[in-house]
Amino acid sequence: MTSSITRPGRGPAVTIRRATARDAKRLTRLVRGSRAYEGPYAAMVEGYRVGPDYIETHRVFVAVDGADDRVLGFYALVLAPAELDLMFVADAAQGLGIGRLLVAHLRAEAQAAGLDRVRVVSHPPAEGFYRSVGARRTGTAPARPPAVAWDRPELEFVIPPAA
């Protein structure tokens, strides 16, 4: 599913499209450069790679500026088990509603796939965002050193059946 959204007065026209292998380097740069992972969280994304194989295996969608194809954000939906594996919004696009657009797209994709819920294991500072767009807290995912040295909020989006 490709979505084009024009948001007068609120920043760029945004297109959400399926990511391709050619997007891999740009998505990797977005992850590694995210200010959300500075300080104690830096180790989580250091060396992280969104490879062409990952993009081909999973449902990865990218939000781009309609004018210049600049990456504004992306997410990856894993179907079995249903989970939001990755979601990032470019630092320069924070506050423009890109995350909300991505979540709306995620919900539509999950509904089209027949899912009734999507699990989210959140970066701790992002919990408030996920709750603000309708996710509810279901628990805590424990730390898994050395990959993840801190507990993380576990949430879920409930997906209504298609009409």
JSON list of C-alpha atoms in Angstrom, two decimals:
[
{"chain": "A", "resi": 1, "resn": "MET", "atom": "CA", "xyz": [0.00, 0.00, 0.00]},
{"chain": "A", "resi": 2, "resn": "THR", "atom": "CA", "xyz": [1.33, 3.45, -0.94]},
{"chain": "A", "resi": 3, "resn": "SER", "atom": "CA", "xyz": [-0.14, 6.49, 0.75]},
{"chain": "A", "resi": 4, "resn": "SER", "atom": "CA", "xyz": [0.33, 10.11, -0.21]},
{"chain": "A", "resi": 5, "resn": "ILE", "atom": "CA", "xyz": [-0.61, 12.72, 2.34]},
{"chain": "A", "resi": 6, "resn": "THR", "atom": "CA", "xyz": [-0.52, 16.46, 1.76]},
{"chain": "A", "resi": 7, "resn": "ARG", "atom": "CA", "xyz": [-0.54, 18.41, 4.97]},
{"chain": "A", "resi": 8, "resn": "PRO", "atom": "CA", "xyz": [-0.97, 22.13, 4.20]},
{"chain": "A", "resi": 9, "resn": "GLY", "atom": "CA", "xyz": [0.96, 24.33, 6.60]},
{"chain": "A", "resi": 10, "resn": "ARG", "atom": "CA", "xyz": [2.35, 21.32, 8.49]},
{"chain": "A", "resi": 11, "resn": "GLY", "atom": "CA", "xyz": [5.52, 20.49, 6.64]},
{"chain": "A", "resi": 12, "resn": "PRO", "atom": "CA", "xyz": [6.26, 18.40, 3.58]},
{"chain": "A", "resi": 13, "resn": "ALA", "atom": "CA", "xyz": [3.86, 16.38, 1.48]},
{"chain": "A", "resi": 14, "resn": "VAL", "atom": "CA", "xyz": [4.55, 12.83, 2.59]},
{"chain": "A", "resi": 15, "resn": "THR", "atom": "CA", "xyz": [4.46, 9.59, 0.65]},
{"chain": "A", "resi": 16, "resn": "ILE", "atom": "CA", "xyz": [4.55, 6.30, 2.52]},
{"chain": "A", "resi": 17, "resn": "ARG", "atom": "CA", "xyz": [5.68, 3.46, 0.28]},
{"chain": "A", "resi": 18, "resn": "ARG", "atom": "CA", "xyz": [7.11, -0.01, 0.58]},
{"chain": "A", "resi": 19, "resn": "ALA", "atom": "CA", "xyz": [10.87, 0.21, 1.15]},
{"chain": "A", "resi": 20, "resn": "THR", "atom": "CA", "xyz": [13.18, -1.36, -1.41]},
{"chain": "A", "resi": 21, "resn": "ALA", "atom": "CA", "xyz": [16.70, -2.74, -1.12]},
{"chain": "A", "resi": 22, "resn": "ARG", "atom": "CA", "xyz": [17.94, 0.62, -2.46]},
{"chain": "A", "resi": 23, "resn": "ASP", "atom": "CA", "xyz": [16.64, 2.28, 0.73]},
{"chain": "A", "resi": 24, "resn": "ALA", "atom": "CA", "xyz": [18.81, 0.15, 3.04]},
{"chain": "A", "resi": 25, "resn": "LYS", "atom": "CA", "xyz": [21.71, 2.57, 3.44]},
{"chain": "A", "resi": 26, "resn": "ARG", "atom": "CA", "xyz": [19.45, 5.55, 4.09]},
{"chain": "A", "resi": 27, "resn": "LEU", "atom": "CA", "xyz": [17.44, 3.64, 6.70]},
{"chain": "A", "resi": 28, "resn": "THR", "atom": "CA", "xyz": [20.63, 2.45, 8.38]},
{"chain": "A", "resi": 29, "resn": "ARG", "atom": "CA", "xyz": [21.91, 6.05, 8.56]},
{"chain": "A", "resi": 30, "resn": "LEU", "atom": "CA", "xyz": [18.61, 7.17, 10.09]},
{"chain": "A", "resi": 31, "resn": "VAL", "atom": "CA", "xyz": [18.83, 4.49, 12.81]},
{"chain": "A", "resi": 32, "resn": "ARG", "atom": "CA", "xyz": [22.50, 5.06, 13.64]},
{"chain": "A", "resi": 33, "resn": "GLY", "atom": "CA", "xyz": [22.15, 8.85, 13.66]},
{"chain": "A", "resi": 34, "resn": "SER", "atom": "CA", "xyz": [19.01, 9.04, 15.79]},
{"chain": "A", "resi": 35, "resn": "ARG", "atom": "CA", "xyz": [19.35, 11.44, 18.74]},
{"chain": "A", "resi": 36, "resn": "ALA", "atom": "CA", "xyz": [16.88, 9.21, 20.61]},
{"chain": "A", "resi": 37, "resn": "TYR", "atom": "CA", "xyz": [19.74, 6.73, 21.00]},
{"chain": "A", "resi": 38, "resn": "GLU", "atom": "CA", "xyz": [22.39, 9.05, 22.39]},
{"chain": "A", "resi": 39, "resn": "GLY", "atom": "CA", "xyz": [24.00, 8.58, 25.77]},
{"chain": "A", "resi": 40, "resn": "PRO", "atom": "CA", "xyz": [23.26, 5.30, 27.53]},
{"chain": "A", "resi": 41, "resn": "TYR", "atom": "CA", "xyz": [21.21, 4.02, 24.57]},
{"chain": "A", "resi": 42, "resn": "ALA", "atom": "CA", "xyz": [23.96, 4.53, 21.96]},
{"chain": "A", "resi": 43, "resn": "ALA", "atom": "CA", "xyz": [25.22, 0.94, 22.20]},
{"chain": "A", "resi": 44, "resn": "MET", "atom": "CA", "xyz": [21.83, -0.32, 20.99]},
{"chain": "A", "resi": 45, "resn": "VAL", "atom": "CA", "xyz": [22.23, 1.16, 17.50]},
{"chain": "A", "resi": 46, "resn": "GLU", "atom": "CA", "xyz": [26.00, 1.23, 17.19]},
{"chain": "A", "resi": 47, "resn": "GLY", "atom": "CA", "xyz": [26.77, -0.93, 14.19]},
{"chain": "A", "resi": 48, "resn": "TYR", "atom": "CA", "xyz": [23.07, -1.59, 13.54]},
{"chain": "A", "resi": 49, "resn": "ARG", "atom": "CA", "xyz": [22.26, -2.29, 9.92]},
{"chain": "A", "resi": 50, "resn": "VAL", "atom": "CA", "xyz": [18.96, -2.32, 8.03]},
{"chain": "A", "resi": 51, "resn": "GLY", "atom": "CA", "xyz": [20.07, -4.55, 5.19]},
{"chain": "A", "resi": 52, "resn": "PRO", "atom": "CA", "xyz": [18.45, -5.28, 1.84]},
{"chain": "A", "resi": 53, "resn": "ASP", "atom": "CA", "xyz": [17.71, -8.81, 3.07]},
{"chain": "A", "resi": 54, "resn": "TYR", "atom": "CA", "xyz": [15.78, -7.43, 6.08]},
{"chain": "A", "resi": 55, "resn": "ILE", "atom": "CA", "xyz": [13.77, -5.13, 3.79]},
{"chain": "A", "resi": 56, "resn": "GLU", "atom": "CA", "xyz": [12.94, -8.00, 1.43]},
{"chain": "A", "resi": 57, "resn": "THR", "atom": "CA", "xyz": [11.94, -10.33, 4.29]},
{"chain": "A", "resi": 58, "resn": "HIS", "atom": "CA", "xyz": [9.73, -7.95, 6.28]},
{"chain": "A", "resi": 59, "resn": "ARG", "atom": "CA", "xyz": [7.06, -5.37, 5.60]},
{"chain": "A", "resi": 60, "resn": "VAL", "atom": "CA", "xyz": [9.19, -2.24, 5.75]},
{"chain": "A", "resi": 61, "resn": "PHE", "atom": "CA", "xyz": [7.56, 1.07, 4.81]},
{"chain": "A", "resi": 62, "resn": "VAL", "atom": "CA", "xyz": [9.32, 4.39, 4.39]},
{"chain": "A", "resi": 63, "resn": "ALA", "atom": "CA", "xyz": [7.89, 7.91, 4.64]},
{"chain": "A", "resi": 64, "resn": "VAL", "atom": "CA", "xyz": [9.54, 10.25, 2.17]},
{"chain": "A", "resi": 65, "resn": "ASP", "atom": "CA", "xyz": [9.21, 13.93, 1.36]},
{"chain": "A", "resi": 66, "resn": "GLY", "atom": "CA", "xyz": [7.12, 14.09, -1.80]},
{"chain": "A", "resi": 67, "resn": "ALA", "atom": "CA", "xyz": [9.27, 16.88, -3.21]},
{"chain": "A", "resi": 68, "resn": "ASP", "atom": "CA", "xyz": [12.77, 15.43, -2.91]},
{"chain": "A", "resi": 69, "resn": "ASP", "atom": "CA", "xyz": [12.41, 11.79, -1.76]},
{"chain": "A", "resi": 70, "resn": "ARG", "atom": "CA", "xyz": [14.18, 12.62, 1.53]},
{"chain": "A", "resi": 71, "resn": "VAL", "atom": "CA", "xyz": [13.59, 9.89, 4.13]},
{"chain": "A", "resi": 72, "resn": "LEU", "atom": "CA", "xyz": [11.43, 11.22, 6.97]},
{"chain": "A", "resi": 73, "resn": "GLY", "atom": "CA", "xyz": [10.90, 7.95, 8.82]},
{"chain": "A", "resi": 74, "resn": "PHE", "atom": "CA", "xyz": [10.14, 4.26, 8.49]},
{"chain": "A", "resi": 75, "resn": "TYR", "atom": "CA", "xyz": [8.73, 1.25, 10.24]},
{"chain": "A", "resi": 76, "resn": "ALA", "atom": "CA", "xyz": [8.94, -2.53, 9.95]},
{"chain": "A", "resi": 77, "resn": "LEU", "atom": "CA", "xyz": [5.99, -4.79, 10.64]},
{"chain": "A", "resi": 78, "resn": "VAL", "atom": "CA", "xyz": [6.66, -8.45, 11.36]},
{"chain": "A", "resi": 79, "resn": "LEU", "atom": "CA", "xyz": [3.56, -10.60, 10.78]},
{"chain": "A", "resi": 80, "resn": "ALA", "atom": "CA", "xyz": [4.34, -13.74, 12.78]},
{"chain": "A", "resi": 81, "resn": "PRO", "atom": "CA", "xyz": [4.34, -13.06, 15.59]},
{"chain": "A", "resi": 82, "resn": "ALA", "atom": "CA", "xyz": [2.74, -9.66, 14.94]},
{"chain": "A", "resi": 83, "resn": "GLU", "atom": "CA", "xyz": [5.19, -7.00, 16.11]},
{"chain": "A", "resi": 84, "resn": "LEU", "atom": "CA", "xyz": [6.37, -3.52, 15.26]},
{"chain": "A", "resi": 85, "resn": "ASP", "atom": "CA", "xyz": [10.04, -4.35, 14.94]},
{"chain": "A", "resi": 86, "resn": "LEU", "atom": "CA", "xyz": [11.43, -0.91, 14.10]},
{"chain": "A", "resi": 87, "resn": "MET", "atom": "CA", "xyz": [10.07, 2.63, 13.90]},
{"chain": "A", "resi": 88, "resn": "PHE", "atom": "CA", "xyz": [12.23, 5.69, 13.46]},
{"chain": "A", "resi": 89, "resn": "VAL", "atom": "CA", "xyz": [11.51, 9.28, 12.51]},
{"chain": "A", "resi": 90, "resn": "ALA", "atom": "CA", "xyz": [14.37, 11.46, 11.27]},
{"chain": "A", "resi": 91, "resn": "ASP", "atom": "CA", "xyz": [15.51, 14.00, 13.84]},
{"chain": "A", "resi": 92, "resn": "ALA", "atom": "CA", "xyz": [14.76, 16.87, 11.41]},
{"chain": "A", "resi": 93, "resn": "ALA", "atom": "CA", "xyz": [11.20, 15.56, 10.94]},
{"chain": "A", "resi": 94, "resn": "GLN", "atom": "CA", "xyz": [10.36, 15.25, 14.64]},
{"chain": "A", "resi": 95, "resn": "GLY", "atom": "CA", "xyz": [7.18, 17.14, 15.58]},
{"chain": "A", "resi": 96, "resn": "LEU", "atom": "CA", "xyz": [5.75, 17.16, 12.05]},
{"chain": "A", "resi": 97, "resn": "GLY", "atom": "CA", "xyz": [3.33, 14.28, 12.62]},
{"chain": "A", "resi": 98, "resn": "ILE", "atom": "CA", "xyz": [5.38, 11.74, 10.66]},
{"chain": "A", "resi": 99, "resn": "GLY", "atom": "CA", "xyz": [5.26, 9.20, 13.51]},
{"chain": "A", "resi": 100, "resn": "ARG", "atom": "CA", "xyz": [1.48, 9.50, 13.68]},
{"chain": "A", "resi": 101, "resn": "LEU", "atom": "CA", "xyz": [1.23, 8.97, 9.91]},
{"chain": "A", "resi": 102, "resn": "LEU", "atom": "CA", "xyz": [3.44, 5.89, 10.15]},
{"chain": "A", "resi": 103, "resn": "VAL", "atom": "CA", "xyz": [1.33, 4.45, 12.98]},
{"chain": "A", "resi": 104, "resn": "ALA", "atom": "CA", "xyz": [-1.88, 5.05, 11.00]},
{"chain": "A", "resi": 105, "resn": "HIS", "atom": "CA", "xyz": [-0.29, 3.27, 8.04]},
{"chain": "A", "resi": 106, "resn": "LEU", "atom": "CA", "xyz": [0.89, 0.44, 10.30]},
{"chain": "A", "resi": 107, "resn": "ARG", "atom": "CA", "xyz": [-2.64, -0.03, 11.63]},
{"chain": "A", "resi": 108, "resn": "ALA", "atom": "CA", "xyz": [-4.04, -0.19, 8.09]},
{"chain": "A", "resi": 109, "resn": "GLU", "atom": "CA", "xyz": [-1.39, -2.71, 7.04]},
{"chain": "A", "resi": 110, "resn": "ALA", "atom": "CA", "xyz": [-2.04, -4.84, 10.12]},
{"chain": "A", "resi": 111, "resn": "GLN", "atom": "CA", "xyz": [-5.78, -4.77, 9.48]},
{"chain": "A", "resi": 112, "resn": "ALA", "atom": "CA", "xyz": [-5.29, -5.73, 5.81]},
{"chain": "A", "resi": 113, "resn": "ALA", "atom": "CA", "xyz": [-3.11, -8.65, 6.96]},
{"chain": "A", "resi": 114, "resn": "GLY", "atom": "CA", "xyz": [-5.88, -9.85, 9.29]},
{"chain": "A", "resi": 115, "resn": "LEU", "atom": "CA", "xyz": [-3.99, -9.12, 12.50]},
{"chain": "A", "resi": 116, "resn": "ASP", "atom": "CA", "xyz": [-5.98, -8.35, 15.66]},
{"chain": "A", "resi": 117, "resn": "ARG", "atom": "CA", "xyz": [-3.09, -6.81, 17.58]},
{"chain": "A", "resi": 118, "resn": "VAL", "atom": "CA", "xyz": [0.50, -5.67, 17.10]},
{"chain": "A", "resi": 119, "resn": "ARG", "atom": "CA", "xyz": [3.07, -5.93, 19.88]},
{"chain": "A", "resi": 120, "resn": "VAL", "atom": "CA", "xyz": [5.51, -3.09, 20.48]},
{"chain": "A", "resi": 121, "resn": "VAL", "atom": "CA", "xyz": [8.63, -3.40, 22.62]},
{"chain": "A", "resi": 122, "resn": "SER", "atom": "CA", "xyz": [9.44, 0.27, 22.97]},
{"chain": "A", "resi": 123, "resn": "HIS", "atom": "CA", "xyz": [12.58, 2.28, 23.40]},
{"chain": "A", "resi": 124, "resn": "PRO", "atom": "CA", "xyz": [11.89, 3.64, 26.93]},
{"chain": "A", "resi": 125, "resn": "PRO", "atom": "CA", "xyz": [11.76, 7.35, 25.90]},
{"chain": "A", "resi": 126, "resn": "ALA", "atom": "CA", "xyz": [9.24, 6.50, 23.13]},
{"chain": "A", "resi": 127, "resn": "GLU", "atom": "CA", "xyz": [6.61, 4.96, 25.39]},
{"chain": "A", "resi": 128, "resn": "GLY", "atom": "CA", "xyz": [4.72, 8.24, 25.73]},
{"chain": "A", "resi": 129, "resn": "PHE", "atom": "CA", "xyz": [4.49, 8.58, 21.97]},
{"chain": "A", "resi": 130, "resn": "TYR", "atom": "CA", "xyz": [3.10, 5.07, 21.51]},
{"chain": "A", "resi": 131, "resn": "ARG", "atom": "CA", "xyz": [0.55, 5.62, 24.27]},
{"chain": "A", "resi": 132, "resn": "SER", "atom": "CA", "xyz": [-0.48, 8.93, 22.68]},
{"chain": "A", "resi": 133, "resn": "VAL", "atom": "CA", "xyz": [-1.32, 7.12, 19.42]},
{"chain": "A", "resi": 134, "resn": "GLY", "atom": "CA", "xyz": [-3.41, 4.41, 21.03]},
{"chain": "A", "resi": 135, "resn": "ALA", "atom": "CA", "xyz": [-1.05, 1.69, 22.24]},
{"chain": "A", "resi": 136, "resn": "ARG", "atom": "CA", "xyz": [-1.71, 0.30, 25.67]},
{"chain": "A", "resi": 137, "resn": "ARG", "atom": "CA", "xyz": [0.92, -0.93, 28.08]},
{"chain": "A", "resi": 138, "resn": "THR", "atom": "CA", "xyz": [0.88, -4.69, 28.60]},
{"chain": "A", "resi": 139, "resn": "GLY", "atom": "CA", "xyz": [4.06, -5.27, 30.59]},
{"chain": "A", "resi": 140, "resn": "THR", "atom": "CA", "xyz": [7.82, -4.97, 30.61]},
{"chain": "A", "resi": 141, "resn": "ALA", "atom": "CA", "xyz": [10.34, -6.72, 28.40]},
{"chain": "A", "resi": 142, "resn": "PRO", "atom": "CA", "xyz": [13.36, -7.52, 30.56]},
{"chain": "A", "resi": 143, "resn": "ALA", "atom": "CA", "xyz": [16.89, -6.47, 29.68]},
{"chain": "A", "resi": 144, "resn": "ARG", "atom": "CA", "xyz": [18.89, -8.91, 27.54]},
{"chain": "A", "resi": 145, "resn": "PRO", "atom": "CA", "xyz": [22.54, -8.00, 28.03]},
{"chain": "A", "resi": 146, "resn": "PRO", "atom": "CA", "xyz": [24.73, -7.41, 26.22]},
{"chain": "A", "resi": 147, "resn": "ALA", "atom": "CA", "xyz": [22.40, -6.46, 23.33]},
{"chain": "A", "resi": 148, "resn": "VAL", "atom": "CA", "xyz": [19.91, -4.52, 25.48]},
{"chain": "A", "resi": 149, "resn": "ALA", "atom": "CA", "xyz": [21.03, -3.45, 28.94]},
{"chain": "A", "resi": 150, "resn": "TRP", "atom": "CA", "xyz": [17.71, -2.01, 30.18]},
{"chain": "A", "resi": 151, "resn": "ASP", "atom": "CA", "xyz": [14.11, -3.08, 30.65]},
{"chain": "A", "resi": 152, "resn": "ARG", "atom": "CA", "xyz": [11.71, -1.84, 27.97]},
{"chain": "A", "resi": 153, "resn": "PRO", "atom": "CA", "xyz": [8.00, -1.06, 28.03]},
{"chain": "A", "resi": 154, "resn": "GLU", "atom": "CA", "xyz": [5.87, -3.62, 26.23]},
{"chain": "A", "resi": 155, "resn": "LEU", "atom": "CA", "xyz": [2.73, -2.29, 24.57]},
{"chain": "A", "resi": 156, "resn": "GLU", "atom": "CA", "xyz": [0.21, -3.33, 21.95]},
{"chain": "A", "resi": 157, "resn": "PHE", "atom": "CA", "xyz": [-2.04, -1.81, 19.37]},
{"chain": "A", "resi": 158, "resn": "VAL", "atom": "CA", "xyz": [-5.44, -3.46, 19.15]},
{"chain": "A", "resi": 159, "resn": "ILE", "atom": "CA", "xyz": [-6.47, -3.72, 15.51]},
{"chain": "A", "resi": 160, "resn": "PRO", "atom": "CA", "xyz": [-10.20, -3.77, 14.73]},
{"chain": "A", "resi": 161, "resn": "PRO", "atom": "CA", "xyz": [-11.41, -6.22, 12.09]},
{"chain": "A", "resi": 162, "resn": "ALA", "atom": "CA", "xyz": [-11.82, -4.88, 8.56]},
{"chain": "A", "resi": 163, "resn": "ALA", "atom": "CA", "xyz": [-15.32, -3.59, 7.86]}
]
